[in-house]
Amino acid sequence: MNEAALKLIARHGYEAVSMRQLAAEIGLQQAALYRYIPSKQDMLFALLHEHMVALLASCQEQVEASPPRRLYSFINHHVRFHLARRDATHVSNMELRSLDADKRVVILDLRTRYEEKLRAILRDGVSSGAFDLGGLDGEVELTARAIIQMLTGVVVWFRETDRLPVEAVSRIYSNMALRIVGAKTAIREETACIATA
Amino acid sequence: MNEAALKLIARHGYEAVSMRQLAAEIGLQQAALYRYIPSKQDMLFALLHEHMVALLASCQEQVEASPPRRLYSFINHHVRFHLARRDATHVSNMELRSLDADKRVVILDLRTRYEEKLRAILRDGVSSGAFDLGGLDGEVELTARAIIQMLTGVVVWFRETDRLPVEAVSRIYSNMALRIVGAKTAIREETACIATA
């Protein structure tokens, strides 16, 4: 049901899609759909909420690993998770503004919790000396934002090819993130901890 | 006239805004507006086109400078240009999909021309040895995309403060870009060549 709704909203935009179209796409009578989802707003909220909850749940924190490896795993998981959920990612990026303020706050709170995982990795890397933010140690938040933003475009342009499979792209972006934070060395091999992506 | 239209579309989204609202915001009768702009599509195209043409025109190529300095200037200009035009930037990012295919192609072509300026700087840096893409010398396009994408979020979250004025943010992002491409040194001072931003 979610996939059908996401596909429709990703293609036409939330404002342009009606509950009637959503019901038809899902294969339900409109009245039956309303029994599950009271309104189009509830539908959008459910889609965005599920996306963020899944992202948080699948992002494993490896507190025992070194900050560079944790950063590598975080980015690797982020890229793979979103590439596996293109429609949900697109709708989350484009339609957050269409959500009523009270619901938007809930999604933004989940996003903040997710970004906090990245900020914690950056802080640990700075304090252990593994990362060198180039005099910007106070700018962990800004750096975290830049890294997440850098990844956002991948879902838009990426098309898997032999030359550039998902694994290569996630590795390339992980190493770009390591460069941004001034990590001493790139990590080239695959990590085993991203199987949930 | 453009500012009023951009403000309205940035706030409510293109689909939700009517020509009647646009006319009212601009301070014209609807019939008078139609004399200037035949349709809402033409309005959106004019707004996105003007934005891209201004971006290209104001982006000075300093072919005589070193690749690191050219990259620094490019990013610096990019950040300042877009922060000075928040509504136009937001509309360009969010509403490109609302543009009819034939018009969208024109805007995408301008975007490609703009990105090509960045790619040229990266290629020159790689071939002169000033940049080290960490074994990704074939991935100039991917790196350019990651850099531009990294900048896109700035307009969303940035609010000027004493601690973080526009100059500081554009400098921070310019140096993050230099790190991504493996430039040997950060550039800390201001350049004089961004006065058109």
PDB file of C-alpha atoms in Angstrom, chain A residues 47-196:
ATOM      1  CA  LEU A  47       4.714   7.684   4.808  1.00  0.00           C
ATOM      2  CA  LEU A  48       7.285  10.173   6.110  1.00  0.00           C
ATOM      3  CA  HIS A  49       7.147   8.758   9.639  1.00  0.00           C
ATOM      4  CA  GLU A  50       7.705   5.189   8.532  1.00  0.00           C
ATOM      5  CA  HIS A  51      10.641   6.299   6.382  1.00  0.00           C
ATOM      6  CA  MET A  52      12.403   8.038   9.264  1.00  0.00           C
ATOM      7  CA  VAL A  53      11.651   5.287  11.799  1.00  0.00           C
ATOM      8  CA  ALA A  54      13.094   2.692   9.414  1.00  0.00           C
ATOM      9  CA  LEU A  55      16.169   4.865   8.830  1.00  0.00           C
ATOM     10  CA  LEU A  56      16.790   5.261  12.568  1.00  0.00           C
ATOM     11  CA  ALA A  57      16.153   1.583  13.312  1.00  0.00           C
ATOM     12  CA  SER A  58      18.483   0.330  10.581  1.00  0.00           C
ATOM     13  CA  CYS A  59      21.339   2.692  11.423  1.00  0.00           C
ATOM     14  CA  GLN A  60      23.445   0.624  13.779  1.00  0.00           C
ATOM     15  CA  GLU A  61      25.732   2.458  16.120  1.00  0.00           C
ATOM     16  CA  GLN A  62      29.093   0.763  16.453  1.00  0.00           C
ATOM     17  CA  VAL A  63      30.240   2.502  19.574  1.00  0.00           C
ATOM     18  CA  GLU A  64      33.231   0.202  19.884  1.00  0.00           C
ATOM     19  CA  ALA A  65      34.667   1.062  16.426  1.00  0.00           C
ATOM     20  CA  SER A  66      36.989   3.973  15.604  1.00  0.00           C
ATOM     21  CA  PRO A  67      35.398   7.278  14.514  1.00  0.00           C
ATOM     22  CA  PRO A  68      36.638   6.962  10.889  1.00  0.00           C
ATOM     23  CA  ARG A  69      35.119   3.491  10.606  1.00  0.00           C
ATOM     24  CA  ARG A  70      31.904   4.639  12.264  1.00  0.00           C
ATOM     25  CA  LEU A  71      31.688   7.559   9.843  1.00  0.00           C
ATOM     26  CA  TYR A  72      32.366   5.274   6.898  1.00  0.00           C
ATOM     27  CA  SER A  73      29.615   2.883   8.025  1.00  0.00           C
ATOM     28  CA  PHE A  74      27.164   5.707   8.676  1.00  0.00           C
ATOM     29  CA  ILE A  75      27.578   7.175   5.182  1.00  0.00           C
ATOM     30  CA  ASN A  76      27.609   3.770   3.539  1.00  0.00           C
ATOM     31  CA  HIS A  77      24.351   2.843   5.234  1.00  0.00           C
ATOM     32  CA  HIS A  78      22.806   6.236   4.464  1.00  0.00           C
ATOM     33  CA  VAL A  79      23.525   5.969   0.743  1.00  0.00           C
ATOM     34  CA  ARG A  80      22.321   2.363   0.458  1.00  0.00           C
ATOM     35  CA  PHE A  81      19.203   2.909   2.560  1.00  0.00           C
ATOM     36  CA  HIS A  82      18.068   5.847   0.443  1.00  0.00           C
ATOM     37  CA  LEU A  83      18.968   4.285  -2.900  1.00  0.00           C
ATOM     38  CA  ALA A  84      16.833   1.275  -1.930  1.00  0.00           C
ATOM     39  CA  ARG A  85      13.904   3.616  -1.165  1.00  0.00           C
ATOM     40  CA  ARG A  86      13.950   6.204  -3.912  1.00  0.00           C
ATOM     41  CA  ASP A  87      10.276   7.127  -3.892  1.00  0.00           C
ATOM     42  CA  ALA A  88      10.106   7.425  -0.099  1.00  0.00           C
ATOM     43  CA  THR A  89      13.292   9.517  -0.122  1.00  0.00           C
ATOM     44  CA  HIS A  90      12.005  11.790  -2.859  1.00  0.00           C
ATOM     45  CA  VAL A  91       8.649  12.274  -1.111  1.00  0.00           C
ATOM     46  CA  SER A  92      10.401  12.925   2.223  1.00  0.00           C
ATOM     47  CA  ASN A  93      12.603  15.571   0.629  1.00  0.00           C
ATOM     48  CA  MET A  94       9.943  17.277  -1.443  1.00  0.00           C
ATOM     49  CA  GLU A  95       6.746  17.032   0.584  1.00  0.00           C
ATOM     50  CA  LEU A  96       7.789  17.811   4.144  1.00  0.00           C
ATOM     51  CA  ARG A  97       6.557  21.349   3.537  1.00  0.00           C
ATOM     52  CA  SER A  98       3.100  19.983   2.678  1.00  0.00           C
ATOM     53  CA  LEU A  99       2.750  18.459   6.140  1.00  0.00           C
ATOM     54  CA  ASP A 100       0.744  20.352   8.783  1.00  0.00           C
ATOM     55  CA  ALA A 101       2.958  22.048  11.360  1.00  0.00           C
ATOM     56  CA  ASP A 102       2.148  19.693  14.256  1.00  0.00           C
ATOM     57  CA  LYS A 103       3.014  16.643  12.170  1.00  0.00           C
ATOM     58  CA  ARG A 104       6.056  18.276  10.611  1.00  0.00           C
ATOM     59  CA  VAL A 105       7.530  18.806  14.077  1.00  0.00           C
ATOM     60  CA  VAL A 106       7.447  15.044  14.710  1.00  0.00           C
ATOM     61  CA  ILE A 107       9.331  14.288  11.484  1.00  0.00           C
ATOM     62  CA  LEU A 108      11.845  17.077  12.095  1.00  0.00           C
ATOM     63  CA  ASP A 109      12.462  15.679  15.572  1.00  0.00           C
ATOM     64  CA  LEU A 110      13.281  12.266  14.083  1.00  0.00           C
ATOM     65  CA  ARG A 111      15.615  13.929  11.571  1.00  0.00           C
ATOM     66  CA  THR A 112      17.371  15.729  14.409  1.00  0.00           C
ATOM     67  CA  ARG A 113      17.830  12.428  16.255  1.00  0.00           C
ATOM     68  CA  TYR A 114      19.326  10.922  13.111  1.00  0.00           C
ATOM     69  CA  GLU A 115      21.691  13.837  12.520  1.00  0.00           C
ATOM     70  CA  GLU A 116      22.726  13.631  16.174  1.00  0.00           C
ATOM     71  CA  LYS A 117      24.190  10.181  15.458  1.00  0.00           C
ATOM     72  CA  LEU A 118      26.434  11.757  12.838  1.00  0.00           C
ATOM     73  CA  ARG A 119      27.335  14.692  15.079  1.00  0.00           C
ATOM     74  CA  ALA A 120      28.320  12.247  17.848  1.00  0.00           C
ATOM     75  CA  ILE A 121      30.703  10.485  15.447  1.00  0.00           C
ATOM     76  CA  LEU A 122      32.236  13.820  14.420  1.00  0.00           C
ATOM     77  CA  ARG A 123      32.622  14.978  18.036  1.00  0.00           C
ATOM     78  CA  ASP A 124      34.264  11.691  19.040  1.00  0.00           C
ATOM     79  CA  GLY A 125      36.598  11.929  16.042  1.00  0.00           C
ATOM     80  CA  VAL A 126      37.598  15.485  16.905  1.00  0.00           C
ATOM     81  CA  SER A 127      38.198  14.725  20.586  1.00  0.00           C
ATOM     82  CA  SER A 128      40.214  11.598  19.821  1.00  0.00           C
ATOM     83  CA  GLY A 129      42.292  13.430  17.214  1.00  0.00           C
ATOM     84  CA  ALA A 130      41.148  11.115  14.412  1.00  0.00           C
ATOM     85  CA  PHE A 131      39.418  14.010  12.641  1.00  0.00           C
ATOM     86  CA  ASP A 132      40.750  17.476  11.971  1.00  0.00           C
ATOM     87  CA  LEU A 133      38.000  19.881  10.985  1.00  0.00           C
ATOM     88  CA  GLY A 134      40.616  22.436   9.930  1.00  0.00           C
ATOM     89  CA  GLY A 135      40.036  24.911  12.721  1.00  0.00           C
ATOM     90  CA  LEU A 136      36.285  24.319  12.605  1.00  0.00           C
ATOM     91  CA  ASP A 137      35.987  22.117  15.676  1.00  0.00           C
ATOM     92  CA  GLY A 138      33.109  24.296  16.860  1.00  0.00           C
ATOM     93  CA  GLU A 139      31.336  23.692  13.573  1.00  0.00           C
ATOM     94  CA  VAL A 140      30.456  20.035  14.037  1.00  0.00           C
ATOM     95  CA  GLU A 141      26.798  20.799  13.315  1.00  0.00           C
ATOM     96  CA  LEU A 142      27.616  22.688  10.129  1.00  0.00           C
ATOM     97  CA  THR A 143      29.940  19.919   8.951  1.00  0.00           C
ATOM     98  CA  ALA A 144      27.342  17.225   9.704  1.00  0.00           C
ATOM     99  CA  ARG A 145      24.760  19.171   7.731  1.00  0.00           C
ATOM    100  CA  ALA A 146      27.097  19.590   4.782  1.00  0.00           C
ATOM    101  CA  ILE A 147      27.818  15.849   4.733  1.00  0.00           C
ATOM    102  CA  ILE A 148      24.156  14.833   4.859  1.00  0.00           C
ATOM    103  CA  GLN A 149      23.288  17.416   2.222  1.00  0.00           C
ATOM    104  CA  MET A 150      26.065  16.153  -0.039  1.00  0.00           C
ATOM    105  CA  LEU A 151      24.399  12.726   0.024  1.00  0.00           C
ATOM    106  CA  THR A 152      20.926  13.987  -0.784  1.00  0.00           C
ATOM    107  CA  GLY A 153      21.562  14.355  -4.479  1.00  0.00           C
ATOM    108  CA  VAL A 154      22.655  10.762  -4.979  1.00  0.00           C
ATOM    109  CA  VAL A 155      19.103   9.451  -5.160  1.00  0.00           C
ATOM    110  CA  VAL A 156      18.278  11.999  -7.847  1.00  0.00           C
ATOM    111  CA  TRP A 157      21.086  11.310 -10.296  1.00  0.00           C
ATOM    112  CA  PHE A 158      22.296   7.795  -9.508  1.00  0.00           C
ATOM    113  CA  ARG A 159      21.585   5.011 -11.971  1.00  0.00           C
ATOM    114  CA  GLU A 160      23.367   1.753 -11.308  1.00  0.00           C
ATOM    115  CA  THR A 161      25.852   0.710 -13.970  1.00  0.00           C
ATOM    116  CA  ASP A 162      28.582  -1.893 -14.217  1.00  0.00           C
ATOM    117  CA  ARG A 163      31.117   0.873 -13.893  1.00  0.00           C
ATOM    118  CA  LEU A 164      29.365   2.429 -10.926  1.00  0.00           C
ATOM    119  CA  PRO A 165      27.381  -0.020  -8.796  1.00  0.00           C
ATOM    120  CA  VAL A 166      25.782   1.030  -5.497  1.00  0.00           C
ATOM    121  CA  GLU A 167      28.788  -0.313  -3.572  1.00  0.00           C
ATOM    122  CA  ALA A 168      31.198   1.939  -5.469  1.00  0.00           C
ATOM    123  CA  VAL A 169      29.053   5.030  -5.025  1.00  0.00           C
ATOM    124  CA  SER A 170      28.566   4.480  -1.301  1.00  0.00           C
ATOM    125  CA  ARG A 171      32.316   3.902  -0.911  1.00  0.00           C
ATOM    126  CA  ILE A 172      33.159   7.048  -2.879  1.00  0.00           C
ATOM    127  CA  TYR A 173      30.796   9.185  -0.798  1.00  0.00           C
ATOM    128  CA  SER A 174      32.036   7.645   2.455  1.00  0.00           C
ATOM    129  CA  ASN A 175      35.564   8.589   1.526  1.00  0.00           C
ATOM    130  CA  MET A 176      34.519  12.113   0.498  1.00  0.00           C
ATOM    131  CA  ALA A 177      32.983  12.473   3.976  1.00  0.00           C
ATOM    132  CA  LEU A 178      36.235  11.244   5.534  1.00  0.00           C
ATOM    133  CA  ARG A 179      38.079  13.911   3.547  1.00  0.00           C
ATOM    134  CA  ILE A 180      35.719  16.660   4.702  1.00  0.00           C
ATOM    135  CA  VAL A 181      36.440  15.831   8.342  1.00  0.00           C
ATOM    136  CA  GLY A 182      40.176  15.581   7.715  1.00  0.00           C
ATOM    137  CA  ALA A 183      40.463  11.868   8.572  1.00  0.00           C
ATOM    138  CA  LYS A 184      44.023  10.655   8.176  1.00  0.00           C
ATOM    139  CA  THR A 185      43.302   7.748   5.834  1.00  0.00           C
ATOM    140  CA  ALA A 186      40.582   6.635   3.467  1.00  0.00           C
ATOM    141  CA  ILE A 187      38.838   3.323   4.145  1.00  0.00           C
ATOM    142  CA  ARG A 188      38.713   1.290   0.986  1.00  0.00           C
ATOM    143  CA  GLU A 189      37.414  -2.100   1.939  1.00  0.00           C
ATOM    144  CA  GLU A 190      33.788  -2.941   2.576  1.00  0.00           C
ATOM    145  CA  THR A 191      32.558  -3.134   6.141  1.00  0.00           C
ATOM    146  CA  ALA A 192      30.457  -6.032   7.289  1.00  0.00           C
ATOM    147  CA  CYS A 193      28.115  -3.980   9.410  1.00  0.00           C
ATOM    148  CA  ILE A 194      25.810  -2.544   6.786  1.00  0.00           C
ATOM    149  CA  ALA A 195      23.816  -5.633   5.993  1.00  0.00           C
ATOM    150  CA  THR A 196      20.609  -4.036   7.273  1.00  0.00           C
TER     151      THR A 196
END
